[in-house]
Short mmCIF file of C-alpha atoms and ligand atoms in Angstrom, two decimals:
data_model
loop_
_atom_site.label_atom_id
_atom_site.label_comp_id
_atom_site.label_asym_id
_atom_site.label_seq_id
_atom_site.Cartn_x
_atom_site.Cartn_y
_atom_site.Cartn_z
CA MET A 2 182.29 173.27 80.03
CA LYS A 3 185.85 172.34 81.02
CA PHE A 4 185.68 170.09 83.99
CA PRO A 5 188.98 169.73 85.81
CA PHE A 6 187.82 167.39 88.57
CA ASN A 7 187.41 163.57 88.54
CA PRO A 8 183.61 163.24 88.46
CA SER A 9 183.59 160.39 90.92
CA GLU A 10 185.35 162.56 93.55
CA ILE A 11 182.82 165.37 93.56
CA VAL A 12 180.47 165.73 96.55
CA THR A 13 176.94 166.36 95.34
CA PRO A 14 174.73 168.23 95.15
CA SER A 15 177.19 171.11 94.69
CA TYR A 16 177.52 174.42 92.98
CA LEU A 17 180.53 174.92 90.79
CA TYR A 18 181.59 178.52 90.09
CA ASP A 19 183.95 179.43 87.18
CA LEU A 20 185.71 182.52 88.60
CA GLY A 21 187.70 182.87 85.34
CA LEU A 22 184.51 183.28 83.44
CA LEU A 23 183.13 185.69 86.00
CA GLN A 24 186.26 187.80 85.66
CA LYS A 25 185.99 187.81 81.86
CA THR A 26 182.38 188.92 82.13
CA LEU A 27 183.31 191.72 84.46
CA ILE A 28 186.00 192.95 82.20
CA ARG A 29 183.57 193.05 79.33
CA ILE A 30 181.24 195.24 81.31
CA GLN A 31 184.09 197.54 82.39
CA ASN A 32 185.07 197.98 78.81
CA CYS A 33 181.55 198.82 77.80
CA ILE A 34 181.01 201.49 80.48
CA ALA A 35 184.50 203.01 80.30
CA GLY A 36 184.31 206.70 79.20
CA ARG A 37 180.50 206.82 79.65
CA PRO A 38 178.61 208.24 82.61
CA PHE A 39 177.46 204.69 83.49
CA LYS A 40 177.65 202.95 86.77
CA VAL A 41 176.72 199.26 87.39
CA HIS A 42 175.32 198.08 90.67
CA TYR A 43 175.43 194.29 90.87
CA ALA A 44 172.01 192.84 92.05
CA ILE A 45 173.10 190.80 95.02
CA LYS A 46 169.95 188.87 95.04
CA ALA A 47 171.17 186.91 91.98
CA ASN A 48 174.02 185.35 93.92
CA ASN A 49 175.60 186.38 97.22
CA ASP A 50 178.49 183.90 97.30
CA ARG A 51 181.34 185.65 99.14
CA ARG A 52 184.06 184.79 96.53
CA LEU A 53 181.87 186.00 93.65
CA LEU A 54 181.00 189.23 95.55
CA ASP A 55 184.70 189.83 96.36
CA MET A 56 185.51 189.62 92.68
CA ILE A 57 182.57 191.75 91.64
CA ALA A 58 183.47 194.52 94.27
CA MET A 59 187.14 194.33 93.08
CA HIS A 60 186.08 195.24 89.60
CA GLY A 61 184.57 198.45 90.86
CA LEU A 62 180.81 197.57 90.69
CA GLY A 63 178.39 198.81 93.27
CA ALA A 64 175.77 196.74 95.01
CA ASP A 65 171.99 196.72 94.53
CA CYS A 66 170.35 195.42 97.68
CA VAL A 67 166.78 194.56 98.65
CA SER A 68 167.12 193.94 102.37
CA ILE A 69 169.20 195.40 105.12
CA GLY A 70 170.86 191.94 105.31
CA GLU A 71 172.11 192.38 101.78
CA VAL A 72 173.20 195.98 102.58
CA LYS A 73 175.20 194.85 105.56
CA TYR A 74 176.79 191.97 103.70
CA ALA A 75 177.67 194.16 100.77
CA ILE A 76 179.42 196.61 103.01
CA GLU A 77 181.24 193.91 104.91
CA THR A 78 182.36 192.31 101.66
CA GLY A 79 183.98 195.54 100.61
CA PHE A 80 181.49 197.38 98.41
CA GLU A 81 181.85 201.14 99.18
CA LYS A 82 178.93 202.55 101.09
CA ASN A 83 178.53 205.21 98.46
CA ASN A 84 178.17 202.54 95.87
CA VAL A 85 175.36 200.73 97.61
CA VAL A 86 171.62 201.25 96.86
CA PHE A 87 168.69 199.83 98.71
CA ALA A 88 165.39 198.93 97.02
CA GLY A 89 162.36 196.85 97.92
CA VAL A 90 158.54 197.31 98.33
CA ALA A 91 158.41 196.69 102.04
CA LYS A 92 161.49 198.10 103.94
CA THR A 93 160.70 198.17 107.61
CA ASP A 94 161.33 201.29 109.66
CA ASP A 95 164.27 199.58 111.26
CA GLU A 96 165.74 198.81 107.82
CA VAL A 97 165.36 202.45 106.73
CA MET A 98 167.01 203.69 109.88
CA GLN A 99 169.95 201.31 109.51
CA ALA A 100 170.38 202.31 105.88
CA LEU A 101 170.47 205.97 106.82
CA ARG A 102 172.97 205.17 109.59
CA TYR A 103 175.25 203.43 107.13
CA GLY A 104 174.92 206.49 104.83
CA ILE A 105 174.54 204.43 101.71
CA GLU A 106 174.32 205.98 98.27
CA CYS A 107 170.58 205.89 97.88
CA ILE A 108 167.32 204.41 99.04
CA HIS A 109 164.94 203.57 96.24
CA VAL A 110 161.41 204.56 97.34
CA GLU A 111 158.61 202.48 95.89
CA SER A 112 155.35 204.27 96.99
CA MET A 113 154.08 207.60 98.15
CA GLU A 114 153.42 206.02 101.59
CA GLU A 115 157.07 205.04 101.86
CA LEU A 116 158.17 208.43 100.71
CA VAL A 117 156.40 210.15 103.55
CA ASN A 118 157.66 207.58 105.99
CA VAL A 119 161.31 207.89 104.95
CA ASP A 120 161.00 211.67 105.28
CA ALA A 121 159.63 211.22 108.85
CA ILE A 122 162.35 208.72 109.83
CA ALA A 123 165.09 210.91 108.43
CA GLN A 124 163.70 213.90 110.34
CA LYS A 125 163.75 211.92 113.61
CA MET A 126 167.34 211.01 112.96
CA GLY A 127 168.36 214.50 111.95
CA LYS A 128 169.42 213.31 108.52
CA ARG A 129 168.57 214.00 104.93
CA ALA A 130 167.87 210.81 103.08
CA ARG A 131 169.13 210.48 99.47
CA ILE A 132 166.37 208.81 97.53
CA ALA A 133 165.26 207.84 94.07
CA LEU A 134 161.63 207.24 93.16
CA ARG A 135 160.82 203.95 91.57
CA VAL A 136 158.47 204.54 88.78
CA ASN A 137 156.55 201.76 87.04
CA PRO A 138 157.11 202.60 83.33
CA ASP A 139 154.35 200.45 82.00
CA ILE A 140 156.46 198.54 79.49
CA ASP A 141 155.91 194.96 78.55
CA ALA A 142 159.26 193.19 78.80
CA HIS A 143 157.82 190.07 77.07
CA THR A 144 159.30 187.76 79.67
CA HIS A 145 157.86 185.27 82.11
CA HIS A 146 154.89 186.89 83.99
CA TYR A 147 156.46 186.10 87.32
CA ILE A 148 159.50 188.16 86.47
CA THR A 149 157.78 191.06 84.57
CA THR A 150 157.61 193.98 86.85
CA GLY A 151 157.25 197.13 84.75
CA LEU A 152 153.62 196.92 83.81
CA SER A 153 151.23 199.29 85.51
CA GLU A 154 149.32 198.47 88.75
CA ASN A 155 152.07 196.19 90.00
CA LYS A 156 153.13 195.89 93.61
CA PHE A 157 156.47 197.41 92.51
CA GLY A 158 157.04 201.14 92.16
CA ILE A 159 154.78 204.18 91.65
CA ASP A 160 152.37 204.10 88.82
CA LEU A 161 153.38 206.35 85.96
CA ARG A 162 150.12 208.34 86.35
CA MET A 163 151.07 209.12 89.97
CA ALA A 164 154.74 209.86 89.24
CA ASP A 165 154.30 213.56 88.86
CA GLU A 166 152.58 213.87 92.18
CA ALA A 167 155.33 211.76 93.88
CA ILE A 168 158.11 213.89 92.33
CA LYS A 169 156.36 217.05 93.54
CA LEU A 170 155.92 215.59 97.03
CA ALA A 171 159.57 214.51 97.12
CA ILE A 172 160.79 217.88 96.09
CA SER A 173 158.66 219.54 98.88
CA LEU A 174 159.78 217.25 101.66
CA LYS A 175 162.60 218.72 103.76
CA ASN A 176 164.33 215.48 104.88
CA VAL A 177 164.73 213.78 101.59
CA GLU A 178 166.90 214.62 98.65
CA LEU A 179 165.57 213.49 95.29
CA LYS A 180 168.64 212.16 93.44
CA GLY A 181 166.98 210.18 90.68
CA LEU A 182 164.38 208.04 89.14
CA HIS A 183 164.48 204.28 89.22
CA PHE A 184 162.99 201.78 86.80
CA HIS A 185 163.00 198.07 86.29
CA ILE A 186 160.96 196.42 83.60
CA GLY A 187 161.65 192.72 84.20
CA SER A 188 164.29 190.08 83.92
CA GLN A 189 165.67 187.70 81.28
CA ILE A 190 165.02 190.24 78.53
CA LEU A 191 166.56 189.08 75.25
CA THR A 192 165.83 191.93 72.80
CA ASN A 193 166.78 195.54 73.00
CA GLU A 194 163.27 196.76 72.04
CA PRO A 195 161.85 196.99 75.58
CA PHE A 196 164.98 198.95 76.66
CA VAL A 197 164.54 201.31 73.76
CA LEU A 198 160.93 201.89 74.85
CA LEU A 199 162.21 202.48 78.47
CA CYS A 200 164.69 205.07 77.25
CA LYS A 201 161.96 206.94 75.37
CA ARG A 202 159.80 206.89 78.52
CA ILE A 203 162.71 208.13 80.61
CA ASN A 204 163.56 210.97 78.16
CA ALA A 205 159.98 212.19 78.35
CA MET A 206 160.03 212.10 82.07
CA LEU A 207 163.35 213.89 82.43
CA ASP A 208 162.11 216.62 80.12
CA HIS A 209 158.96 216.91 82.24
CA VAL A 210 160.87 217.10 85.51
CA ARG A 211 163.17 219.81 84.12
CA GLU A 212 160.34 221.87 82.58
CA LYS A 213 157.70 221.45 85.15
CA HIS A 214 159.77 221.23 88.36
CA GLY A 215 162.89 223.06 87.19
CA ILE A 216 165.31 220.43 88.39
CA THR A 217 167.88 218.15 86.77
CA LEU A 218 168.10 214.76 88.41
CA LYS A 219 171.54 213.48 89.21
CA TYR A 220 170.77 210.08 87.78
CA VAL A 221 168.41 207.64 86.23
CA ASN A 222 168.54 204.03 87.27
CA VAL A 223 167.36 201.71 84.52
CA GLY A 224 167.32 198.55 86.61
CA GLY A 225 168.50 195.20 85.41
CA GLY A 226 167.00 192.58 83.16
CA LEU A 227 169.55 191.73 80.54
CA GLY A 228 168.96 188.12 79.60
CA ILE A 229 171.36 185.18 78.98
CA ASP A 230 171.41 182.19 76.63
CA TYR A 231 170.23 179.27 78.75
CA GLU A 232 170.24 176.90 75.75
CA ASN A 233 173.80 177.41 74.61
CA PRO A 234 175.85 178.35 77.69
CA ASP A 235 179.09 177.33 76.04
CA SER A 236 178.81 179.09 72.72
CA HIS A 237 177.15 182.15 74.29
CA GLN A 238 178.99 182.61 77.57
CA PHE A 239 178.32 186.37 77.61
CA SER A 240 175.19 188.48 77.22
CA ASP A 241 175.18 191.10 74.50
CA PHE A 242 176.61 193.71 76.88
CA GLU A 243 177.83 195.84 73.89
CA GLY A 244 174.30 195.98 72.37
CA TYR A 245 172.74 196.64 75.68
CA PHE A 246 174.95 199.47 76.85
CA ASP A 247 175.08 200.93 73.40
CA THR A 248 171.30 201.11 73.42
CA PHE A 249 171.27 203.31 76.50
CA ALA A 250 174.15 205.44 75.25
CA ARG A 251 172.37 206.02 71.94
CA GLU A 252 168.77 206.44 73.14
CA LEU A 253 168.97 208.33 76.44
CA LYS A 254 169.09 212.12 76.18
CA LEU A 255 171.10 213.00 79.14
CA GLU A 256 172.22 216.40 80.40
CA ALA A 257 175.76 217.26 81.39
CA GLY A 258 176.62 215.59 84.70
CA GLN A 259 173.68 213.16 84.63
CA GLU A 260 174.47 209.49 85.13
CA VAL A 261 172.90 206.24 84.20
CA HIS A 262 172.83 203.47 86.76
CA PHE A 263 172.35 199.85 85.90
CA GLU A 264 171.37 196.95 88.21
CA LEU A 265 172.51 193.83 86.46
CA GLY A 266 172.26 190.42 88.23
CA ARG A 267 171.67 187.42 86.01
CA SER A 268 173.88 188.58 83.12
CA ILE A 269 176.85 188.87 85.46
CA VAL A 270 176.71 185.55 87.32
CA ALA A 271 174.36 183.13 85.57
CA GLN A 272 176.80 181.49 83.18
CA CYS A 273 179.60 180.99 85.67
CA GLY A 274 177.63 178.66 87.87
CA SER A 275 176.49 175.10 87.41
CA LEU A 276 174.58 172.74 89.77
CA LEU A 277 176.41 169.36 89.97
CA THR A 278 174.19 166.42 90.90
CA ARG A 279 174.66 162.72 90.92
CA VAL A 280 172.29 160.16 89.43
CA ILE A 281 170.91 157.98 92.21
CA TYR A 282 168.72 155.73 89.93
CA VAL A 283 167.68 155.52 86.34
CA LYS A 284 164.13 154.29 86.73
CA LYS A 285 162.42 152.64 83.75
CA GLY A 286 158.72 153.44 83.63
CA VAL A 287 156.16 152.18 81.13
CA GLU A 288 156.74 154.93 78.58
CA LYS A 289 159.44 157.04 80.19
CA LYS A 290 162.80 156.81 81.67
CA PHE A 291 163.48 158.91 84.84
CA VAL A 292 166.87 160.04 85.77
CA ILE A 293 166.54 160.56 89.53
CA VAL A 294 169.26 162.83 90.88
CA ASP A 295 170.41 163.91 94.37
CA GLY A 296 169.89 167.63 93.71
CA GLY A 297 166.44 168.98 93.78
CA MET A 298 164.15 172.04 93.57
CA ASN A 299 165.54 172.97 96.97
CA ASN A 300 168.87 173.58 95.31
CA LEU A 301 167.62 175.15 92.07
CA ILE A 302 163.98 176.18 91.96
CA ARG A 303 163.89 177.84 88.52
CA PRO A 304 162.63 174.92 86.51
CA ALA A 305 159.85 174.15 89.09
CA LEU A 306 158.93 177.78 89.64
CA TYR A 307 159.21 179.37 86.21
CA GLN A 308 159.29 176.23 83.94
CA ALA A 309 162.79 177.52 83.15
CA TYR A 310 165.07 175.73 80.72
CA HIS A 311 168.56 174.79 81.94
CA HIS A 312 171.01 172.97 79.74
CA ILE A 313 172.04 169.62 81.29
CA GLN A 314 175.20 167.66 80.67
CA ASN A 315 176.38 164.17 81.65
CA LEU A 316 179.92 164.80 82.72
CA SER A 317 180.54 161.06 83.31
CA ASN A 318 179.53 160.15 79.80
CA PRO A 319 179.71 163.41 77.75
CA ASN A 320 179.69 161.96 74.24
CA GLY A 321 177.77 158.69 74.27
CA LYS A 322 174.73 158.05 72.12
CA THR A 323 171.68 159.72 73.54
CA GLU A 324 168.37 158.66 75.07
CA ARG A 325 165.32 160.67 76.22
CA TYR A 326 164.82 161.12 79.94
CA ASP A 327 162.81 163.06 82.50
CA ILE A 328 165.41 164.42 84.96
CA VAL A 329 163.90 164.72 88.40
CA GLY A 330 164.98 165.45 91.91
CA PRO A 331 164.37 163.74 95.21
CA ILE A 332 161.93 166.22 96.75
CA CYS A 333 158.39 165.07 97.63
CA GLU A 334 156.74 167.36 95.13
CA SER A 335 155.78 166.42 91.60
CA SER A 336 157.02 169.78 90.43
CA ASP A 337 160.61 168.79 91.38
CA VAL A 338 161.60 168.23 87.72
CA PHE A 339 164.65 169.75 86.08
CA ALA A 340 163.75 168.64 82.47
CA GLU A 341 161.14 166.55 80.74
CA GLY A 342 161.83 164.43 77.59
CA ARG A 343 165.47 165.64 77.53
CA GLU A 344 168.05 163.94 75.27
CA LEU A 345 171.10 163.00 77.27
CA PRO A 346 174.02 160.63 76.55
CA VAL A 347 173.02 157.21 78.05
CA THR A 348 172.93 157.80 81.67
CA HIS A 349 173.70 155.41 84.55
CA ARG A 350 173.42 155.34 88.31
CA GLY A 351 176.34 157.24 89.77
CA ASP A 352 176.88 159.58 86.72
CA LEU A 353 177.59 163.23 87.40
CA LEU A 354 175.28 165.79 85.81
CA ALA A 355 175.87 169.48 85.40
CA ILE A 356 172.79 171.75 85.30
CA ARG A 357 174.21 174.77 83.58
CA SER A 358 173.57 178.51 83.86
CA ALA A 359 172.72 178.17 87.49
CA GLY A 360 174.87 180.99 88.90
CA ALA A 361 171.97 183.44 89.05
CA TYR A 362 168.97 182.76 91.32
CA GLY A 363 170.19 179.31 92.18
CA GLN A 364 171.94 179.30 95.45
CA THR A 365 170.19 182.44 96.69
CA MET A 366 166.75 180.86 96.19
CA ALA A 367 167.77 177.52 97.68
CA SER A 368 166.03 176.14 100.80
CA ARG A 369 166.40 173.24 103.25
CA TYR A 370 163.03 171.87 102.25
CA ASN A 371 162.72 168.23 103.26
CA MET A 372 165.68 168.84 105.52
CA ARG A 373 168.09 168.33 102.64
CA PRO A 374 171.64 169.54 103.03
CA GLU A 375 172.87 172.71 101.57
CA ALA A 376 174.91 172.26 98.36
CA GLU A 377 178.71 172.13 98.59
CA ILE A 378 180.68 174.73 96.65
CA TYR A 379 183.55 174.31 94.32
CA TYR A 380 185.45 177.02 92.47
CA ILE A 381 187.54 176.81 89.30
CA ARG A 382 189.43 179.43 87.50
N1 LLP B 16 166.74 195.57 89.85
C1 LLP B 16 165.50 195.27 90.34
C2 LLP B 16 164.67 196.31 90.93
C3 LLP B 16 165.11 193.93 90.34
O1 LLP B 16 163.89 193.56 90.85
C4 LLP B 16 165.91 192.86 89.78
C5 LLP B 16 165.47 191.52 89.69
C6 LLP B 16 167.20 193.34 89.26
C7 LLP B 16 167.50 194.64 89.27
C8 LLP B 16 168.12 192.33 88.62
O2 LLP B 16 167.60 191.81 87.48
P1 LLP B 16 168.47 190.88 86.48
O3 LLP B 16 169.58 191.66 85.87
O4 LLP B 16 168.98 189.73 87.28
O5 LLP B 16 167.44 190.42 85.45
N2 LLP B 16 164.32 184.69 90.33
C9 LLP B 16 164.00 185.10 89.02
C10 LLP B 16 164.42 186.44 88.69
C11 LLP B 16 163.79 187.43 89.61
C12 LLP B 16 164.36 188.84 89.31
C13 LLP B 16 163.94 189.74 90.36
N3 LLP B 16 164.42 191.12 90.24
C14 LLP B 16 164.66 184.03 88.07
O6 LLP B 16 165.29 183.10 88.55
O7 LLP B 16 164.56 184.17 86.85
#
């Protein structure tokens, strides 16, 4: 990572965003979808930093939101209303009403119960709700079990075995307009195989909808999930967007006018963000050495919550000979660990560390636990 600041002048803990890298990422995506009936909605939950959102909206992406707060923010930021979709297993009536008032592109309905309720709310408001049904495609994405969502009997979406009934109901309801089907099989997926299986499942469903119900849906939304290389953030700055989009272009059997929608989060923003944190102490234990830093699980919870690997660099001593350390935060929880037994150049009190690939699900999952301050933010281009 090129680091243009003097490490000793940086306020920590802080997030550093490389807007130049984000822009290059967005251009790659634009190039992949050009000339194809593809539309990408950025999953705002991954990072809602205003400058990042501005840039993402400017590159023509839509927004995938999971609360009315995200919907409002997306619209305020400059995403077009008709490029905003709203998903989530537990939208309140008030959230549904507000979404209908905004007139967003689509509400993703996640259960039969919600379908009936959205219809009733739309009726009361004298509106017709544009919806897609989220179907759980029962595909194992081979990723961490906390971020696998596409297996059956999950809190997310409608079970595949109930999908036909839900489609029939949606078609029969007067105040909803069934625009499409929505799927999401999980996150941090590093092979195309689960996506190929998803396409096969979708093809079968689209055939079925056409033959049995006599309708052609406007779109299929295949969710997000494309993974990134956490181990080599410098040599692999970009996900395999080409392979990913080509897979859908090759495997999905679309009809004329049908679109594919994608909801990418991590692969758009993860590599452009780093958490910068300063070493408070290097504590010598009996068998271990602990690098104790001022950033913690309150700033970046992924290692504590998912045992996630993040590459860590010592920016104050980038090339020195290495030693093995446990890198831990200041929070009063033993899970507040960024890395165990990690080789780092010899590290001293006051050194500045960069915890890489923290642009996705870093700041948005942060908290003020232990009344710690929010991280500062720096941008580079
Ligand atoms: N669409 C839906 C319906 C989702 O649930 C998600 C992510 C996405 C799209 C975006 O997925 P992505 O392209 O970012 O993989 N906090 C976890 C990840 C949770 C993902 C939640 N859903 C982490 O830090 O790994």
